[in-house]
Amino acid sequence: MIELKGEKIVPDIVHEYTPKIRNGNIPIVIDNGSYQCRVGWACNKEPSLTFRNLIAKPRKERNKKDETGTANQPPVQIGNEIVNIEALRFQLKSQFDRNVVTHYQIQEQIFDYTFKHLGITTSGVAHPIVMTECFGNPNSCRALMSELLFECYGVPSVAYGVDGLFSYKFSNAARDGLIVNIGYNTTHVIPVLNHKVIGVNARRINIGGCHMINYLHRLLQLKYPVHVNAITISRVEELLHEHCSIAYDYMEELKKWSNLDYYEKYVKIIQLPYTVPVAAPVMSAEQKLEKKRELAKRLVEMNARKREEKLLEDEETLQKLILIRDMYFNKDEGDFEDALKQAEIASYEELEKQITQISNRIERVKQKMAQAESGNQTPEEKPIVVPQPPPNLSMEAWLTDIKRKRTLLMEKKAAKRQRKQDLAKRRTAAAQERMRIISQLAKKEKGTDDFGSRDEDWDIYKTISREGGDSDSELENEKLMEYEEVLRHHEPEMFESQITEGNAAELNQLHVGVEAIRAPELLFQPSMIGCQEAGLAEIIDFVLKMFSPEDQLKLANNVFLTGGASKFPGLRERLDRELLEMRPFETSHKITFAKSASMDGWYGAREFANNSKELKKALLTKAEYEEKGGEYFKEFFCSNQYFSTPIAQPPTE
């Protein structure tokens, strides 16, 4: 049994902008990932801020306007300000398109949040910035990022690096290696030879952690449609991170899961939150009798109140009618006719008739009220006869025998209904076959098939319907009602549909079996979600075959895995098997992992920012930005390779 913990988001505090940091020209390190953003000072061991790289932009409320008459715009929530992420799921926005920053108005809001919570109170950001970007970032995107940093925030200099290369340098730093960076949106395979990134041979798969999350979310919602609202993205993320793994041999694992014993032994039961409904207490016969008396008393009081109200209304109506009759006796014909018309009475005779009826009704009501006051208003209560066991049997033995008889009778009735249903099916099938044969014979004899044009052709169906529609015997139904009446008196809990805490918990459980290996398998089989790309093993094999056998051996002996999605259990064993199958006979290979798959990108960038000699060579100053353009940057080991955008040539005549 597994209970989901639920992610508890704590809002970020505003850190102190100390004089040492303000005057020390200390670089700001930003790992701008598509899942999480990590920001901190290069002098600190850990990032000061770690938050989801998202903003929640609520819709405008047209009905609420401020003093100027314009619609109020709710505040935008950024990062860890979004405490309840599921409540704002459809209002979340990201600056990323896959792993490339394309929405710079959102990126600007992220920067505002970042610099504010770092405590920077000056008008500009007077610190160098070391920032990560995706591998192969387009020049146009980098130009817009540089423009945002230099023009909007006034940073003195900036250096761009790749998170996977920063992680490689921090955790491994070997001369040769094959970097496998499994991110949130994409997976990159980057070869490194002689401390140089061979970017032309690098490859990308458009599969990452978000695809596994969405796939697992869809699988569970299809499996448990009754819990669609309870299976949220946040819970699926936790389930994927904590309880999913990569299969050593996927097809063999599927065969194991088809075995019921294996399933019951290894299935993961996830407990969803639930509330236990409060069941009504079971009442005894005496309590039911007392409740019935209270209801009868309340009904009598209600009727007496209605009689009083009706009596007052009738007396008022009678007084009006008597006044109209007095007009007739006083011979005020004009007023009398108007009064009759207003009272909707046709003639004097009908007036007298209504007066008599209302007077009689008032008299009857007064008599009933007098009887009620004298204490005769309560109806006679019929005594409730509680069934009792025979003298020669105890209560327990008697109830056990009645339960046994009731069960046998119900089984007998169910078997009889099933036999009738089977008989009706067989008769219908036989009748259809007879009709088919008759139709074929008629077609051969007459040359046409006119079966069904006459009413008598369908009499066979009426016969079948009558034969299959017999009701159960009256005697059996009476006996069953008698048994249930006894059990309702002595064991009413048998008929109470109460949901206890135990079965309420069972009704709110997810049984995660093969789904725990199916979602991460997307990394090796993207075709499971319709992605027409090769899997991780095929891409590694493709990249290795671009090199000579000697270089292949160097790369295979240092396959380095990094990125948040590289933490799945079983990934090392699966890749080890895949490499053993793809590599030549008796050649060696070795797999290593980042020390901290999610954080090593930031740690590597911090280490680089603290190396003043390397940092000075890599920083792009504002003067160089203005001179060489926004797309320009300085290359170093952890950066992308710079290729200037070709200038469009005018067409030749």
Short mmCIF file of N, CA and C in Angstrom, two decimals, residues 459-526:
data_model
loop_
_atom_site.label_atom_id
_atom_site.label_comp_id
_atom_site.label_asym_id
_atom_site.label_seq_id
_atom_site.Cartn_x
_atom_site.Cartn_y
_atom_site.Cartn_z
N ASP A 459 -45.42 -15.01 -36.15
CA ASP A 459 -46.06 -15.62 -34.98
C ASP A 459 -45.07 -16.41 -34.14
N ILE A 460 -44.01 -16.93 -34.79
CA ILE A 460 -43.02 -17.71 -34.04
C ILE A 460 -42.35 -16.88 -32.96
N TYR A 461 -42.13 -15.57 -33.26
CA TYR A 461 -41.51 -14.70 -32.25
C TYR A 461 -42.44 -14.49 -31.07
N LYS A 462 -43.76 -14.38 -31.35
CA LYS A 462 -44.72 -14.21 -30.25
C LYS A 462 -44.71 -15.42 -29.33
N THR A 463 -44.59 -16.62 -29.93
CA THR A 463 -44.56 -17.85 -29.14
C THR A 463 -43.34 -17.87 -28.23
N ILE A 464 -42.19 -17.51 -28.80
CA ILE A 464 -40.94 -17.50 -28.01
C ILE A 464 -41.05 -16.51 -26.86
N SER A 465 -41.61 -15.33 -27.16
CA SER A 465 -41.73 -14.30 -26.13
C SER A 465 -42.62 -14.76 -24.99
N ARG A 466 -43.73 -15.44 -25.34
CA ARG A 466 -44.63 -15.92 -24.27
C ARG A 466 -43.97 -17.01 -23.45
N GLU A 467 -43.19 -17.89 -24.15
CA GLU A 467 -42.59 -19.01 -23.41
C GLU A 467 -41.49 -18.54 -22.47
N GLY A 468 -40.77 -17.47 -22.86
CA GLY A 468 -39.66 -17.04 -22.03
C GLY A 468 -40.04 -16.02 -20.98
N GLY A 469 -41.30 -15.62 -20.88
CA GLY A 469 -41.65 -14.52 -20.00
C GLY A 469 -42.39 -14.93 -18.75
N ASP A 470 -42.37 -16.21 -18.37
CA ASP A 470 -43.08 -16.64 -17.16
C ASP A 470 -42.45 -16.00 -15.94
N SER A 471 -43.29 -15.58 -14.98
CA SER A 471 -42.78 -14.99 -13.74
C SER A 471 -42.47 -16.08 -12.73
N ASP A 472 -41.72 -15.69 -11.71
CA ASP A 472 -41.39 -16.65 -10.64
C ASP A 472 -42.65 -16.99 -9.87
N SER A 473 -42.61 -18.13 -9.22
CA SER A 473 -43.81 -18.61 -8.51
C SER A 473 -44.17 -17.67 -7.36
N GLU A 474 -45.48 -17.54 -7.14
CA GLU A 474 -45.99 -16.67 -6.08
C GLU A 474 -45.55 -17.17 -4.70
N LEU A 475 -45.51 -18.48 -4.54
CA LEU A 475 -45.17 -19.06 -3.24
C LEU A 475 -43.73 -18.73 -2.86
N GLU A 476 -42.83 -18.85 -3.82
CA GLU A 476 -41.42 -18.55 -3.53
C GLU A 476 -41.25 -17.08 -3.15
N ASN A 477 -41.93 -16.19 -3.84
CA ASN A 477 -41.84 -14.76 -3.52
C ASN A 477 -42.38 -14.46 -2.12
N GLU A 478 -43.49 -15.11 -1.76
CA GLU A 478 -44.05 -14.89 -0.42
C GLU A 478 -43.10 -15.39 0.66
N LYS A 479 -42.50 -16.58 0.43
CA LYS A 479 -41.57 -17.11 1.42
C LYS A 479 -40.35 -16.19 1.57
N LEU A 480 -39.85 -15.68 0.43
CA LEU A 480 -38.68 -14.80 0.48
C LEU A 480 -39.01 -13.52 1.24
N MET A 481 -40.19 -12.96 1.01
CA MET A 481 -40.60 -11.76 1.74
C MET A 481 -40.74 -12.04 3.24
N GLU A 482 -41.23 -13.22 3.58
CA GLU A 482 -41.37 -13.59 4.99
C GLU A 482 -40.01 -13.69 5.67
N TYR A 483 -39.05 -14.35 4.99
CA TYR A 483 -37.69 -14.46 5.56
C TYR A 483 -37.05 -13.08 5.75
N GLU A 484 -37.20 -12.21 4.75
CA GLU A 484 -36.57 -10.89 4.83
C GLU A 484 -37.23 -10.03 5.91
N GLU A 485 -38.51 -10.20 6.14
CA GLU A 485 -39.19 -9.45 7.19
C GLU A 485 -38.65 -9.83 8.57
N VAL A 486 -38.41 -11.13 8.77
CA VAL A 486 -37.83 -11.58 10.04
C VAL A 486 -36.43 -11.00 10.22
N LEU A 487 -35.60 -11.06 9.17
CA LEU A 487 -34.23 -10.57 9.27
C LEU A 487 -34.18 -9.06 9.45
N ARG A 488 -35.14 -8.34 8.88
CA ARG A 488 -35.16 -6.89 9.06
C ARG A 488 -35.45 -6.51 10.52
N HIS A 489 -36.25 -7.33 11.19
CA HIS A 489 -36.56 -7.04 12.60
C HIS A 489 -35.38 -7.36 13.51
N HIS A 490 -34.73 -8.49 13.28
CA HIS A 490 -33.70 -8.96 14.22
C HIS A 490 -32.27 -8.64 13.78
N GLU A 491 -32.02 -8.50 12.48
CA GLU A 491 -30.68 -8.14 12.00
C GLU A 491 -30.80 -7.09 10.90
N PRO A 492 -31.19 -5.87 11.27
CA PRO A 492 -31.41 -4.83 10.24
C PRO A 492 -30.13 -4.40 9.53
N GLU A 493 -28.94 -4.67 10.15
CA GLU A 493 -27.68 -4.25 9.51
C GLU A 493 -27.42 -4.98 8.20
N MET A 494 -28.10 -6.12 7.99
CA MET A 494 -27.93 -6.84 6.72
C MET A 494 -28.43 -6.02 5.54
N PHE A 495 -29.41 -5.15 5.77
CA PHE A 495 -30.04 -4.42 4.67
C PHE A 495 -29.63 -2.94 4.67
N GLU A 496 -28.67 -2.57 5.51
CA GLU A 496 -28.19 -1.19 5.53
C GLU A 496 -27.02 -1.08 4.58
N SER A 497 -27.12 -0.19 3.59
CA SER A 497 -26.04 0.00 2.60
C SER A 497 -25.06 1.03 3.15
N GLN A 498 -24.26 0.61 4.12
CA GLN A 498 -23.30 1.50 4.73
C GLN A 498 -21.94 1.30 4.08
N ILE A 499 -21.21 2.40 3.91
CA ILE A 499 -19.85 2.35 3.39
C ILE A 499 -18.91 2.57 4.56
N THR A 500 -18.23 1.53 4.97
CA THR A 500 -17.30 1.65 6.09
C THR A 500 -15.98 2.22 5.60
N GLU A 501 -15.12 2.54 6.56
CA GLU A 501 -13.82 3.13 6.21
C GLU A 501 -12.98 2.17 5.41
N GLY A 502 -13.09 0.88 5.70
CA GLY A 502 -12.28 -0.11 4.99
C GLY A 502 -12.61 -0.20 3.52
N ASN A 503 -13.90 -0.41 3.19
CA ASN A 503 -14.22 -0.54 1.78
C ASN A 503 -14.24 0.81 1.07
N ALA A 504 -14.37 1.94 1.79
CA ALA A 504 -14.23 3.25 1.15
C ALA A 504 -12.80 3.44 0.67
N ALA A 505 -11.84 2.96 1.46
CA ALA A 505 -10.43 3.05 1.04
C ALA A 505 -10.19 2.19 -0.19
N GLU A 506 -10.77 1.00 -0.22
CA GLU A 506 -10.58 0.11 -1.37
C GLU A 506 -11.18 0.69 -2.64
N LEU A 507 -12.28 1.42 -2.50
CA LEU A 507 -12.92 2.02 -3.68
C LEU A 507 -12.12 3.18 -4.24
N ASN A 508 -11.14 3.68 -3.49
CA ASN A 508 -10.33 4.81 -3.94
C ASN A 508 -8.86 4.41 -4.04
N GLN A 509 -8.62 3.26 -4.65
CA GLN A 509 -7.25 2.76 -4.83
C GLN A 509 -6.95 2.57 -6.31
N LEU A 510 -5.69 2.78 -6.66
CA LEU A 510 -5.19 2.52 -8.02
C LEU A 510 -4.24 1.33 -7.96
N HIS A 511 -4.45 0.37 -8.81
CA HIS A 511 -3.56 -0.78 -8.90
C HIS A 511 -2.63 -0.56 -10.10
N VAL A 512 -1.40 -0.21 -9.82
CA VAL A 512 -0.43 0.11 -10.86
C VAL A 512 0.46 -1.11 -11.06
N GLY A 513 0.29 -1.75 -12.18
CA GLY A 513 1.06 -2.94 -12.51
C GLY A 513 2.02 -2.68 -13.65
N VAL A 514 1.64 -3.11 -14.83
CA VAL A 514 2.51 -2.97 -16.00
C VAL A 514 2.71 -1.51 -16.37
N GLU A 515 1.83 -0.60 -15.91
CA GLU A 515 1.99 0.82 -16.22
C GLU A 515 3.29 1.38 -15.65
N ALA A 516 3.80 0.76 -14.56
CA ALA A 516 5.02 1.26 -13.93
C ALA A 516 6.25 1.08 -14.82
N ILE A 517 6.21 0.15 -15.77
CA ILE A 517 7.33 0.00 -16.71
C ILE A 517 6.95 0.49 -18.11
N ARG A 518 5.65 0.64 -18.36
CA ARG A 518 5.23 1.04 -19.72
C ARG A 518 5.54 2.50 -19.98
N ALA A 519 5.32 3.39 -19.01
CA ALA A 519 5.57 4.82 -19.24
C ALA A 519 7.05 5.12 -19.47
N PRO A 520 7.99 4.65 -18.63
CA PRO A 520 9.41 4.92 -18.91
C PRO A 520 9.93 4.24 -20.18
N GLU A 521 9.22 3.22 -20.66
CA GLU A 521 9.67 2.53 -21.87
C GLU A 521 9.62 3.44 -23.09
N LEU A 522 8.92 4.57 -22.99
CA LEU A 522 8.90 5.53 -24.10
C LEU A 522 10.30 5.97 -24.49
N LEU A 523 11.21 5.98 -23.54
CA LEU A 523 12.58 6.40 -23.83
C LEU A 523 13.24 5.50 -24.86
N PHE A 524 12.87 4.22 -24.87
CA PHE A 524 13.45 3.27 -25.81
C PHE A 524 12.50 2.95 -26.97
N GLN A 525 11.19 3.23 -26.78
CA GLN A 525 10.22 2.97 -27.85
C GLN A 525 9.27 4.16 -27.99
N PRO A 526 9.71 5.26 -28.60
CA PRO A 526 8.84 6.43 -28.77
C PRO A 526 7.60 6.14 -29.62
#
